[in-house]
Amino acid sequence: MLGLGVLLALTSVVVATTNSTQPSSTGIKLQNGFERVFIQPYGNNGIRVRASLMKDPTGDELSAFLDPPLEGPGGNQGLAYDQLVSYQGNGTIQNGNIVAQIVTGVISFYRVETNGSWTLLTQEFTDDKALYSRYYTQEFKSPSFMAEFSFTSDPDEQFYGVGQQACCKDNSVNKKGQSIDLINFNSFVPLPLYMSNKGYLQFFNMPSQGRIEFSPIRTRFVSSEARVLDYYITTAEPGDYDTLQQQYTSVTGRQPTPPDFILGFQQSKLRYWNQTQVIDLAQRFHDEQVNVSMIVVDFFNWKYQGDWAFDPEYWPDPALMAATVKNLTGAEMMVSLWPSVEDLSENYLSLQEQGFLATTRDGTGVTDSFAGVYTRLVDSTNPGAREFLWKQLNESYFSNGIHNFWIDQADGGTLGEAWENNGQTINLIPYARAFAQYFIGTQEGAGKMYPWLHQQAINEGLHNLTGQPATSTSCDYMSLTRSTFAGGQRYCSYLWSGDTMSRFDVLLQQITSGVSVAASGVSSWTLDIGGFTGLDIDTEYGQELFVRWLSMGTFLPYMRVHGSRVCNITSPSTPFSANNCPNEPWSYGEENFEIIKQYISLRYELVPYMKKLYEMLQATGRTVMRPLYYDFSISDSYVAQATSTNDPLVVHQFMLGPRLLVSPVGVQGATTKEVYLPRLPESMQGMTWTHWWTDKDYGQGGQSVNVSAPLDQIPVFYLGSKSDIFSGNV
C-alpha cells in the first residue's frame, strides 16, 4: 500500500506517450462487485465517466450531452469499451492531452504536457480513513440511489463557475471553501460544473438535486437521486479558460447567434397592464427619438393562470398593438408566460385529463399557490405538454406578431421560490418543497432539467414555425428565462438573474453572478437594470442608482430595463398588480434623461462589437462577459491572488469581450473610482489601456488608477482603437 500511496501522490509523472489525435482506447469498463464504471473518450481532450449499480447504464438516461459532440471523438459509441478491469484492477485511456488511469480501482486524471510528462489534475479522494470516493446509498424499493463522489483538491486551488449565485450577499468568483446546493429557485441557478485554475473543467451531467462541496483538500459532488452517476472532465493549459469552454460547449452545445434587434435597448417594467399603455409607450419612444428594440408585457396579461392568452378586457387587439409598436419604433415585442395553471383556466381540464400537469408522489396534490389561488405546474418534461403549451402560445401571441417569450417562474419544484405558497401571506413555514413528480422523474432526481425542457418547448416551437432546423446556428427570435440547466446555451434563449434588490451593493454583486454563470458556459445573460424591487423613482437615491445600473447595462451581453418601481402615483386595485409607477428613460429626471439617452445611443454604436462577440461565442464558445482571471491570471499575479480572495477591486470588474474593461460604480454619491488595470500579457504588448471618455493612455497595466466617474462616465477602458470596436473588427 505504500507504493500505491506514493503513486497516487505524484503530481508529475514522466512516461512515454504519443501525440496521436485518436483515443488510445474505445473505453474501459471497471466491474467492481455490484458497481459498474464506464470510462470513455468524449470530445477533444475529454473523458466521460458513468457509474451504475447492479446493471449497466442503458445509455438512455437524462443527459445534456450532444451525441456526437460538435468536435472531437466519442460520438455514437454507446457503452463501447475494449478494456475490462476487474476489482481493484488497473487500466489507462488517453484522449488527446487527457489521461484517465485506474490504479487498484482508483481513478486519476492527468494532463499530458508538451514534453510528454503527466500532470495530475485530480483523482478520486482516498485517505487511510475516509468514505470511499464513489459512495452509494440505496433503498432497495427503488432502482435509484444517492451518490457521493469525492475528488482531491489542493488547498490553494481555485474553482470558478457553478452557475449563477443567488441574490444578494454572495460576491464570490472563487468558490473554494463553499458548499453549493443544487436546487433551483428565484435568482439561484446552480449548474454542476466548475473550472479549476489547475487547467481542467469538470461537469456532472446530472439534473438531480444535491450539492457540491469545495473543502480544502476534497471536492465532493452529491446527487440526491440517481440511476447513473455521469460526469465529464476536460483539460487545457492553466489560464486557458477559453479552450476549456470550447471543449465543454462542443459536448453540450453552443449559443446560436441572436437576432440583431435583441442587442439593442429592451424596455420592460412590472407592469404595462393594458394595450393602450403599450401603444402610448411606443408613441413616446417615437416622439422622444429614443431607440428601443424590444417592449415587454409582463405577467398577468392573462385572465387565469394557464390560459396562455391575453385577457381581452385589457388587450382587445394584440395584432394591432404589435403592428403599431413595430411601425412607431421598429421594436419587437415580448410577452411573459408562467407555468402555473389554476382550475378556472380554460386549459385546466384538458391538461389534467391528458396527464400534462406535474403531480406529487402521494397524488395530484398542490404544487403551489399565487394571487390567492392554488396552482399546478404544466409538466414541460412531457413532450405532449410541450406541444400543447406551444399551440396555445402560437394561437394567442406568435400569430398576432408577438414572437419573443419571457419564461418566468419556471424554476421547477414550486412556482419559483425556495418555499411553498409563493405570493401568499403565509409562506415561510419551514417545510421542504413539494415532492414533485414529472414525466421524466422526481424533483430530486430530475428537477433541474424542468426549466431546461420548458425552454425547449419554446425553442422547438420557434424552429418549427420559422422553418429553421434545430441545429441552426442563428436565431430569428429568442426567449428570456429565469432558470436553465447545462446545455441550455444551445437554445435561442437568454438567462436573467431573477428578482434582485434595488441597492448599490447588489449592482456590484450582480457582476460576480454574471461572470460565474458565464464561466459555466452560459454567456447569453442579463439582469434587471435598476434591480427588481425597492427602487423609489421619486428619490435621489433611486434615480442615481438607476443611472449607475443602466451605465453598467450598456456594457452587458443584453441591455434590459425591468423592475417593480415605487412612486407617488396611485395604482388601481384591479387588475392584479397593476403598478402604474413608470420605469422609462424619461422617468428619472430631466438631467438624468439626457445621460440615459447618451448611454442608449452608445449601446447602439456597440452593436457591431456585440455581434462579433456572439459570432465568436457561437463558433468556439468564447465567453462574452469575462472575469479578469480569464485573460490576466497568467500575466498578472495580482489578478490571480485577488481572485483567490474575491477582492472587490478585481471581482467587481469585468471584460466585455477582448477589448473593453468595465468597472461599475457601486457607491452612492461617488464622483471617482479606483480601477485596477491588469498587466497585459505578451500577446497584447502592442496595446495599452485607454480611458474611454478622455482617451488618456494608461500604459500596459499592473496598477490601480483613480479616475473621474460622474454619472455620465462609467469607468471603462479599451484596448486597441475605438474605430475597431465600433466596427466589430476585433
XYZ file of C-alpha atoms in Angstrom:
730
model
C 0.000 0.000 0.000
C 2.942 2.358 0.499
C 3.683 2.040 -3.186
C 0.073 2.921 -4.054
C 0.124 5.948 -1.737
C 3.292 7.246 -3.327
C 1.873 6.687 -6.813
C -1.377 8.497 -6.064
C 0.500 11.436 -4.529
C 2.583 12.105 -7.632
C 1.809 15.393 -9.378
C 4.004 14.867 -12.428
C 4.917 11.515 -13.940
C 7.179 11.241 -16.975
C 6.109 8.452 -19.302
C 6.407 7.544 -22.930
C 3.440 8.922 -24.843
C 2.224 9.564 -28.341
C 0.690 12.675 -29.868
C -1.973 10.713 -31.723
C -5.264 12.558 -32.114
C -7.130 9.271 -31.857
C -8.032 7.981 -28.391
C -5.859 5.148 -27.193
C -8.929 3.058 -26.345
C -12.659 2.948 -27.053
C -13.227 2.735 -23.316
C -12.724 0.946 -20.029
C -15.309 -0.992 -18.064
C -14.484 -1.367 -14.374
C -16.525 -4.198 -12.832
C -16.249 -3.660 -9.089
C -18.660 -6.116 -7.491
C -22.162 -4.704 -7.946
C -20.707 -1.425 -9.297
C -20.019 -0.817 -12.998
C -17.924 2.151 -14.159
C -17.515 3.083 -17.825
C -14.690 5.461 -18.832
C -14.715 6.694 -22.429
C -13.230 9.411 -24.640
C -15.673 12.244 -25.276
C -14.922 15.354 -27.336
C -11.497 16.902 -27.687
C -9.269 16.231 -24.676
C -12.244 14.955 -22.704
C -13.227 11.880 -20.723
C -16.757 10.776 -19.779
C -17.337 8.543 -16.753
C -20.582 6.716 -15.956
C -21.191 4.604 -12.854
C -24.196 2.425 -12.050
C -25.243 -0.300 -9.631
C -26.409 -3.861 -10.315
C -26.701 -3.353 -14.077
C -25.042 -1.403 -16.857
C -26.375 2.034 -17.817
C -28.924 1.879 -20.621
C -27.452 4.860 -22.448
C -30.928 6.444 -22.495
C -30.608 8.283 -19.190
C -31.380 12.003 -18.951
C -28.453 13.884 -20.414
C -27.382 17.349 -21.536
C -24.719 15.938 -23.853
C -24.730 16.170 -27.613
C -24.091 12.810 -29.223
C -21.981 13.085 -31.273
C -20.112 16.133 -29.947
C -19.649 19.140 -32.202
C -15.915 18.480 -32.154
C -13.739 15.546 -31.225
C -14.190 11.787 -30.831
C -16.634 9.764 -28.808
C -19.943 10.145 -30.562
C -22.496 7.381 -31.043
C -20.393 4.800 -29.254
C -22.882 3.783 -26.585
C -21.121 1.849 -23.839
C -18.272 0.625 -26.040
C -15.072 -0.495 -24.338
C -12.028 -2.593 -25.159
C -10.613 -2.895 -21.648
C -12.318 -4.837 -18.880
C -10.878 -4.098 -15.455
C -11.845 -6.246 -12.512
C -11.988 -5.412 -8.798
C -9.005 -3.231 -7.784
C -7.588 -3.604 -11.276
C -5.564 -1.219 -13.428
C -6.173 0.472 -16.774
C -5.329 3.564 -18.805
C -7.061 5.562 -21.515
C -5.777 8.677 -23.289
C -7.787 11.121 -25.403
C -5.685 13.947 -26.754
C -3.933 15.569 -23.812
C -6.028 13.984 -21.052
C -5.363 10.605 -19.464
C -7.625 8.624 -17.149
C -5.754 5.981 -15.198
C -7.096 3.314 -12.851
C -4.685 2.041 -10.218
C -6.114 -0.652 -7.926
C -9.634 0.649 -8.613
C -8.896 4.359 -8.003
C -9.349 6.729 -10.977
C -6.927 9.623 -11.588
C -6.896 12.248 -14.342
C -3.754 13.750 -15.858
C -2.866 16.370 -18.439
C -0.201 15.341 -20.936
C 2.327 18.160 -21.260
C 4.235 19.070 -24.414
C 7.347 17.322 -23.079
C 5.429 14.079 -22.593
C 5.083 14.324 -18.805
C 1.786 13.834 -16.996
C 0.498 16.453 -14.542
C -2.111 15.306 -12.048
C -5.352 17.265 -12.347
C -7.441 15.460 -9.752
C -8.126 11.927 -8.607
C -10.683 10.101 -6.568
C -10.128 11.055 -2.947
C -8.547 8.436 -0.722
C -7.139 8.504 2.777
C -6.226 5.956 5.429
C -9.662 6.516 6.938
C -12.280 8.073 4.655
C -15.563 7.294 2.996
C -14.957 5.526 -0.277
C -14.593 8.049 -3.118
C -17.525 6.528 -5.026
C -20.089 6.188 -2.252
C -23.668 4.995 -2.732
C -26.760 4.729 -0.552
C -29.646 2.734 -1.966
C -33.136 1.909 -0.786
C -33.914 -1.366 -2.475
C -37.552 -0.466 -3.083
C -36.182 1.721 -5.876
C -33.510 1.225 -8.552
C -32.233 4.729 -7.852
C -29.625 5.638 -5.248
C -27.920 8.592 -3.610
C -24.318 9.064 -4.682
C -21.354 10.959 -3.250
C -18.268 11.195 -5.464
C -15.126 12.741 -3.964
C -12.020 14.109 -5.670
C -8.750 15.538 -4.442
C -8.207 19.274 -4.335
C -5.167 21.378 -3.467
C -5.624 23.784 -0.524
C -4.791 26.791 -2.714
C -6.754 25.585 -5.739
C -9.372 27.967 -7.127
C -12.739 26.924 -8.560
C -14.937 29.038 -10.819
C -18.385 28.726 -12.329
C -21.071 26.538 -10.671
C -23.784 28.627 -12.322
C -25.467 31.763 -11.054
C -25.394 32.515 -7.344
C -28.453 33.807 -5.520
C -29.077 37.448 -4.788
C -27.759 39.238 -2.812
C -24.857 38.569 -0.365
C -22.604 36.224 -2.341
C -19.862 38.275 -4.042
C -17.613 35.343 -4.864
C -15.926 34.341 -8.084
C -13.623 31.770 -6.486
C -15.916 29.144 -4.926
C -13.248 27.402 -2.867
C -14.496 26.863 0.691
C -18.174 26.881 -0.286
C -20.860 24.218 -0.255
C -23.338 24.948 -3.029
C -26.840 23.486 -3.026
C -28.006 22.142 -6.369
C -31.624 23.285 -6.308
C -33.187 25.993 -8.462
C -35.112 28.970 -7.170
C -35.604 32.635 -7.990
C -32.168 34.144 -8.817
C -30.308 30.902 -7.936
C -29.359 28.781 -10.948
C -26.594 26.445 -9.777
C -25.041 24.377 -12.543
C -22.990 21.289 -11.650
C -19.765 22.278 -13.351
C -16.646 24.160 -12.401
C -13.275 25.161 -13.791
C -10.034 24.912 -11.818
C -7.052 27.217 -12.085
C -5.035 23.996 -12.467
C -6.394 23.741 -16.001
C -9.417 21.455 -16.004
C -13.211 21.625 -16.176
C -15.451 19.042 -14.539
C -19.161 18.723 -15.335
C -21.648 16.402 -13.643
C -24.233 15.520 -16.263
C -26.868 15.159 -13.565
C -30.210 17.033 -13.341
C -30.669 15.844 -9.759
C -30.728 17.931 -6.640
C -27.764 17.673 -4.308
C -24.707 19.807 -3.627
C -21.059 20.441 -4.459
C -18.635 20.851 -1.563
C -15.330 22.652 -2.126
C -13.425 21.808 1.046
C -9.658 22.417 1.473
C -8.433 19.016 0.297
C -11.534 17.405 -1.193
C -14.227 18.325 -3.707
C -17.385 16.276 -3.340
C -20.396 16.013 -5.639
C -23.589 14.742 -4.026
C -26.603 13.579 -6.014
C -29.828 13.122 -4.058
C -31.209 10.614 -6.536
C -29.549 8.905 -9.483
C -29.694 5.766 -11.548
C -26.384 6.529 -13.250
C -23.721 8.910 -11.973
C -22.422 10.636 -15.109
C -19.562 13.156 -15.306
C -17.136 14.660 -17.801
C -13.682 16.170 -17.398
C -11.530 18.066 -19.876
C -8.225 19.886 -19.666
C -6.185 22.740 -21.160
C -3.125 24.729 -20.161
C -3.612 26.595 -16.846
C -5.107 30.001 -17.579
C -6.573 28.927 -20.929
C -10.226 29.102 -19.920
C -11.429 29.747 -23.461
C -10.162 26.338 -24.560
C -11.926 24.704 -21.616
C -15.139 26.451 -22.636
C -14.661 25.471 -26.265
C -14.266 21.818 -25.313
C -17.177 21.895 -22.859
C -19.561 23.601 -25.292
C -18.550 21.158 -28.005
C -20.161 18.385 -25.943
C -23.140 20.370 -24.566
C -23.866 22.852 -27.362
C -23.195 26.459 -28.330
C -25.314 29.578 -28.291
C -26.787 30.391 -31.710
C -26.159 33.986 -32.719
C -29.033 36.198 -31.537
C -31.079 38.410 -33.852
C -29.754 41.939 -34.276
C -32.736 43.640 -32.663
C -32.236 41.981 -29.299
C -28.762 43.518 -28.945
C -30.264 46.979 -28.581
C -32.273 48.512 -25.712
C -35.049 46.439 -24.101
C -37.827 48.252 -22.223
C -39.797 46.474 -19.505
C -41.393 47.035 -16.116
C -43.820 45.413 -13.723
C -46.118 46.145 -15.394
C -47.782 47.513 -18.514
C -51.267 46.169 -17.908
C -53.292 47.180 -20.936
C -52.939 47.683 -24.656
C -53.315 51.451 -24.563
C -50.312 51.808 -22.244
C -48.097 49.867 -24.637
C -49.164 51.891 -27.665
C -48.692 55.150 -25.731
C -45.248 53.929 -24.669
C -44.245 53.237 -28.271
C -45.530 56.657 -29.281
C -43.409 58.307 -26.576
C -40.265 56.476 -27.692
C -41.041 57.637 -31.227
C -41.630 61.236 -30.182
C -38.547 61.391 -27.942
C -36.462 59.823 -30.738
C -35.036 57.239 -28.344
C -34.071 53.889 -29.828
C -35.823 50.828 -28.433
C -35.523 47.285 -29.758
C -37.995 45.418 -27.569
C -41.058 46.278 -25.499
C -42.127 43.701 -22.928
C -45.521 42.812 -21.476
C -45.062 41.230 -18.050
C -47.131 38.734 -16.052
C -50.922 38.515 -15.592
C -51.654 39.679 -19.096
C -53.930 36.624 -18.890
C -57.302 36.235 -17.171
C -56.484 32.958 -15.425
C -53.137 31.302 -14.871
C -52.706 28.639 -17.531
C -54.697 30.426 -20.243
C -51.502 31.499 -22.046
C -53.549 34.164 -23.767
C -54.285 37.875 -23.361
C -57.277 38.871 -21.272
C -59.471 40.518 -23.950
C -60.820 43.024 -21.425
C -57.428 44.737 -21.343
C -55.885 43.525 -24.598
C -58.646 43.616 -27.228
C -56.449 43.565 -30.362
C -52.917 42.169 -29.786
C -52.139 42.074 -33.513
C -52.906 45.772 -33.863
C -50.783 46.533 -30.795
C -47.751 44.621 -32.090
C -48.079 46.206 -35.525
C -48.377 49.696 -34.043
C -45.297 49.193 -31.877
C -43.385 47.983 -34.917
C -44.487 50.904 -37.082
C -43.691 53.528 -34.446
C -40.381 52.195 -33.138
C -39.252 49.213 -35.193
C -39.262 47.240 -31.943
C -40.252 43.634 -31.422
C -42.455 42.605 -28.510
C -42.026 40.021 -25.776
C -44.712 38.557 -23.531
C -44.459 36.767 -20.187
C -45.717 33.250 -19.612
C -45.874 31.294 -16.390
C -46.005 27.507 -15.960
C -48.793 27.742 -13.371
C -52.315 26.515 -14.106
C -55.365 27.244 -11.955
C -58.569 25.252 -12.171
C -60.541 28.152 -13.675
C -58.275 28.225 -16.720
C -59.842 27.139 -19.984
C -56.925 24.698 -20.353
C -57.071 23.076 -16.931
C -59.346 20.123 -17.703
C -57.550 19.222 -20.925
C -54.173 19.363 -19.225
C -55.416 17.299 -16.287
C -57.112 14.671 -18.434
C -54.071 14.172 -20.638
C -51.641 13.936 -17.729
C -49.861 17.146 -18.667
C -49.714 18.580 -15.128
C -46.955 17.779 -12.652
C -48.144 15.697 -9.723
C -46.682 14.838 -6.340
C -45.530 11.493 -5.022
C -48.694 10.901 -2.987
C -51.253 12.106 -5.530
C -52.179 15.159 -7.545
C -51.562 17.388 -4.555
C -50.959 21.143 -4.660
C -47.826 22.340 -6.366
C -48.013 25.944 -5.182
C -50.263 28.973 -4.960
C -50.224 32.522 -6.240
C -52.585 35.506 -6.309
C -54.991 33.812 -3.928
C -55.455 30.556 -5.859
C -53.824 27.147 -5.779
C -51.969 26.190 -8.922
C -50.337 23.261 -10.634
C -47.331 23.287 -12.960
C -47.592 22.321 -16.594
C -45.265 19.344 -16.933
C -42.994 20.545 -19.713
C -40.839 17.452 -19.295
C -43.673 15.671 -21.156
C -43.359 16.070 -24.954
C -47.147 16.201 -25.251
C -47.345 19.034 -22.729
C -44.659 20.974 -24.599
C -46.660 20.627 -27.803
C -49.857 21.707 -26.013
C -48.145 24.749 -24.500
C -46.655 25.910 -27.778
C -50.014 25.537 -29.559
C -51.550 27.984 -27.074
C -48.622 30.405 -27.359
C -48.773 30.340 -31.124
C -52.515 30.968 -31.299
C -52.513 33.688 -28.632
C -49.267 35.544 -29.232
C -46.999 34.421 -32.069
C -49.703 34.515 -34.742
C -50.518 38.052 -33.577
C -46.990 39.322 -34.158
C -45.523 38.790 -30.680
C -42.624 36.452 -31.330
C -40.481 36.519 -28.186
C -41.368 34.839 -24.916
C -40.387 35.515 -21.323
C -40.198 32.250 -19.394
C -40.790 33.335 -15.806
C -41.271 31.332 -12.585
C -40.324 28.035 -14.270
C -37.558 27.068 -11.856
C -39.071 23.673 -11.077
C -40.363 22.088 -7.872
C -42.539 25.048 -6.933
C -43.601 28.291 -8.517
C -40.190 29.865 -8.333
C -39.181 30.311 -4.716
C -37.416 28.153 -2.151
C -40.653 27.796 -0.204
C -44.308 26.949 -0.709
C -47.233 29.392 -1.001
C -45.421 31.786 -3.290
C -47.082 35.177 -3.176
C -49.219 34.359 -0.120
C -49.164 35.903 3.341
C -48.042 32.634 4.946
C -45.072 31.187 3.078
C -42.149 30.733 5.453
C -43.229 27.718 7.498
C -40.105 25.542 7.182
C -41.363 22.564 5.255
C -39.376 21.153 2.366
C -40.660 21.949 -1.080
C -43.279 19.610 -2.502
C -42.093 16.231 -3.765
C -42.942 16.970 -7.389
C -43.300 14.133 -9.847
C -42.672 14.791 -13.541
C -42.963 12.752 -16.710
C -39.177 12.252 -16.594
C -38.909 11.504 -12.848
C -38.930 13.144 -9.456
C -37.873 16.632 -8.438
C -34.972 15.103 -6.505
C -33.794 13.036 -9.444
C -34.600 15.211 -12.448
C -35.916 18.582 -11.271
C -33.029 20.674 -12.529
C -33.988 19.675 -16.065
C -37.530 21.084 -15.712
C -36.644 24.671 -16.748
C -34.372 23.302 -19.494
C -37.252 21.390 -21.070
C -39.614 24.335 -20.560
C -37.133 26.361 -22.620
C -37.156 23.561 -25.163
C -40.917 23.914 -25.644
C -40.394 27.474 -26.873
C -37.277 26.591 -28.836
C -38.974 23.711 -30.657
C -41.971 25.886 -31.486
C -39.879 28.749 -32.836
C -37.859 26.426 -35.030
C -40.971 24.736 -36.394
C -42.738 27.990 -37.253
C -39.721 29.779 -38.721
C -38.543 26.768 -40.690
C -35.120 26.812 -39.075
C -33.644 23.402 -38.269
C -32.932 22.600 -34.631
C -29.231 22.691 -35.476
C -29.389 26.250 -36.820
C -26.538 28.483 -35.683
C -28.687 31.638 -35.587
C -31.953 32.796 -34.049
C -34.821 34.795 -35.531
C -36.402 35.315 -32.099
C -35.496 34.479 -28.518
C -36.917 33.552 -25.156
C -35.841 35.029 -21.830
C -35.593 32.571 -18.958
C -35.059 32.728 -15.205
C -33.546 29.263 -14.958
C -31.849 26.643 -17.078
C -29.611 23.592 -16.975
C -26.262 22.833 -18.558
C -26.710 22.786 -22.311
C -29.425 25.446 -22.171
C -26.990 27.688 -24.028
C -27.738 25.837 -27.257
C -31.282 27.223 -27.330
C -32.455 30.557 -28.742
C -32.761 31.754 -25.174
C -31.034 34.018 -22.690
C -30.905 33.958 -18.900
C -31.536 36.790 -16.493
C -30.611 36.929 -12.842
C -34.082 36.941 -11.343
C -35.700 39.223 -8.796
C -32.864 41.265 -7.315
C -32.988 44.034 -4.725
C -32.531 47.662 -5.786
C -29.344 48.616 -3.910
C -25.857 49.747 -4.859
C -24.226 46.717 -3.254
C -26.466 44.440 -5.316
C -25.419 46.230 -8.504
C -21.849 45.107 -7.778
C -22.890 41.637 -6.603
C -24.506 41.055 -9.972
C -21.095 41.285 -11.641
C -19.861 38.209 -9.789
C -23.125 36.458 -10.579
C -22.804 37.247 -14.277
C -19.186 36.164 -14.671
C -19.833 32.974 -12.684
C -22.655 31.858 -14.956
C -20.504 32.848 -17.959
C -17.758 30.588 -16.618
C -20.402 27.843 -16.606
C -20.950 28.001 -20.347
C -23.886 30.459 -20.347
C -22.749 33.751 -21.887
C -26.227 34.789 -23.026
C -27.095 36.621 -19.794
C -28.642 39.799 -18.495
C -30.349 41.305 -15.426
C -32.967 43.795 -14.265
C -31.350 47.204 -14.756
C -32.205 49.105 -11.572
C -32.894 45.916 -9.627
C -36.299 44.284 -9.433
C -37.756 45.581 -6.205
C -37.362 48.554 -3.871
C -36.395 51.401 -6.203
C -38.303 54.602 -5.446
C -38.117 56.749 -8.570
C -39.016 59.906 -6.625
C -35.841 59.788 -4.501
C -32.328 60.950 -5.344
C -31.039 57.541 -4.232
C -33.344 55.707 -6.626
C -32.602 57.986 -9.557
C -28.843 57.796 -9.080
C -28.962 54.029 -8.608
C -30.918 53.587 -11.827
C -28.466 55.635 -13.899
C -25.467 53.812 -12.416
C -27.097 50.458 -13.111
C -28.054 51.462 -16.637
C -24.493 52.591 -17.338
C -23.320 49.074 -16.456
C -26.153 47.565 -18.504
C -24.851 49.379 -21.568
C -21.869 47.001 -21.441
C -23.674 43.753 -20.585
C -24.477 40.989 -23.084
C -28.042 42.372 -23.233
C -29.267 45.824 -22.140
C -32.589 45.222 -20.389
C -34.514 47.576 -18.098
C -37.031 45.975 -15.742
C -38.368 46.289 -12.223
C -41.275 46.880 -9.880
C -40.971 50.565 -9.016
C -42.166 52.614 -6.059
C -43.556 56.121 -6.652
C -46.188 58.629 -5.568
C -48.613 57.632 -8.335
C -51.711 55.711 -7.293
C -52.329 52.354 -8.939
C -55.737 50.691 -9.354
C -56.788 47.748 -7.210
C -57.663 45.771 -10.322
C -56.369 44.128 -12.371
C -53.871 42.203 -10.249
C -50.569 44.024 -9.590
C -51.399 46.921 -11.914
C -48.448 49.079 -10.866
C -48.580 52.451 -12.647
C -45.150 53.618 -11.468
C -43.006 54.455 -14.512
C -39.669 52.902 -15.451
C -38.921 54.555 -18.758
C -35.775 56.528 -19.726
C -37.600 59.830 -19.111
C -38.839 58.755 -15.642
C -35.718 59.662 -13.663
C -35.464 63.449 -14.043
C -34.619 65.698 -16.981
C -30.854 65.763 -16.363
C -30.716 62.014 -15.971
C -32.820 61.557 -19.120
C -30.082 63.227 -21.151
C -27.493 60.891 -19.641
C -29.680 57.835 -20.200
C -30.177 58.779 -23.859
C -26.404 59.027 -24.281
C -25.907 55.528 -22.864
C -28.662 54.072 -25.050
C -27.091 55.722 -28.077
C -23.696 54.275 -27.127
C -25.234 50.812 -26.868
C -26.358 51.006 -30.484
C -22.864 52.091 -31.508
C -21.570 48.940 -29.790
C -23.956 46.571 -31.616
C -21.329 45.578 -34.276
C -18.930 44.715 -31.447
C -21.629 42.707 -29.680
C -22.456 40.868 -32.901
C -18.814 39.902 -33.286
C -18.676 38.618 -29.697
C -21.722 36.432 -30.300
C -20.231 35.133 -33.541
C -17.122 34.155 -31.596
C -19.297 32.565 -28.916
C -21.156 30.511 -31.494
C -18.008 29.410 -33.293
C -15.851 28.483 -30.311
C -17.757 29.005 -27.056
C -15.579 32.046 -26.255
C -17.100 33.766 -23.230
C -18.664 37.226 -23.736
C -18.763 38.697 -20.191
C -15.374 37.764 -18.798
C -13.947 37.760 -15.262
C -10.464 39.243 -15.150
C -8.817 35.894 -14.359
C -9.815 34.654 -17.837
C -7.371 36.929 -19.602
C -4.881 38.109 -16.978
C -4.285 35.450 -14.298
C -1.063 34.358 -16.021
C 0.298 37.805 -16.914
C -0.683 39.456 -13.625
C -0.032 37.706 -10.319
C -2.166 40.286 -8.511
C -5.234 39.293 -10.533
C -4.659 35.658 -9.588
C -4.186 36.454 -5.896
C -7.064 38.923 -5.702
C -9.374 36.430 -7.395
C -8.439 33.759 -4.862
C -9.607 36.026 -2.029
C -12.531 37.522 -4.001
C -11.059 41.002 -3.634
C -13.763 43.503 -4.736
C -11.184 45.578 -6.606
C -10.845 42.724 -9.096
C -14.077 40.681 -8.912
C -16.294 43.777 -9.248
C -14.791 44.490 -12.666
C -15.190 42.538 -15.893
C -14.156 42.421 -19.512
C -16.769 42.653 -22.253
C -15.079 40.649 -24.957
C -11.347 41.114 -25.585
C -11.276 44.930 -25.775
C -13.376 46.552 -23.014
C -12.737 46.644 -19.254
C -15.771 47.804 -17.262
C -15.583 48.939 -13.620
C -19.091 49.976 -12.476
C -19.631 52.449 -9.653
C -21.420 50.870 -6.688
C -21.253 53.646 -4.094
C -23.906 56.317 -3.729
C -22.603 59.823 -4.329
C -19.229 58.715 -5.672
C -17.501 61.026 -8.144
C -14.315 58.998 -8.649
C -13.497 55.294 -8.854
C -10.389 53.234 -8.186
C -9.887 50.891 -11.120
C -7.377 48.057 -11.371
C -5.804 47.774 -14.821
C -4.357 44.273 -15.245
C -0.873 43.795 -16.621
C -1.237 42.846 -20.280
C 0.161 39.504 -21.473
C 2.913 39.308 -24.072
C 0.356 38.674 -26.809
C -1.027 42.192 -26.146
C 2.267 44.055 -25.798
C 1.393 46.348 -28.675
C -1.700 47.596 -26.847
C -2.311 49.881 -23.874
C -5.218 50.656 -21.567
C -7.000 53.810 -22.752
C -9.699 55.627 -20.802
C -12.947 55.530 -22.791
C -14.092 59.076 -22.053
C -10.827 61.057 -22.203
C -8.687 58.829 -24.452
C -5.889 59.137 -21.910
C -3.300 56.354 -22.269
C -2.623 54.456 -19.020
C 0.010 52.072 -20.334
C 0.157 48.305 -20.077
C -1.363 47.987 -16.620
C -0.358 46.237 -13.459
C -1.578 49.154 -11.345
C -4.599 50.829 -9.783
C -5.683 54.202 -11.113
C -8.197 56.689 -9.804
C -10.436 58.158 -12.474
C -13.253 60.659 -12.547
C -16.617 58.890 -12.548
C -19.574 61.257 -12.922
C -22.960 59.746 -13.724
C -22.400 60.069 -17.451
C -18.945 58.418 -17.399
C -18.899 54.855 -16.086
C -15.228 53.833 -15.750
C -14.399 51.954 -18.939
C -11.014 51.293 -20.552
C -10.365 49.925 -24.010
C -7.601 48.113 -25.853
C -6.787 48.880 -29.469
C -8.817 51.506 -31.285
C -12.377 52.692 -30.810
C -12.939 52.518 -34.549
C -12.157 48.793 -34.481
C -14.542 48.313 -31.557
C -17.362 50.255 -33.234
C -16.879 48.299 -36.452
C -16.671 44.920 -34.736
C -13.159 44.395 -36.059
C -11.745 42.526 -33.058
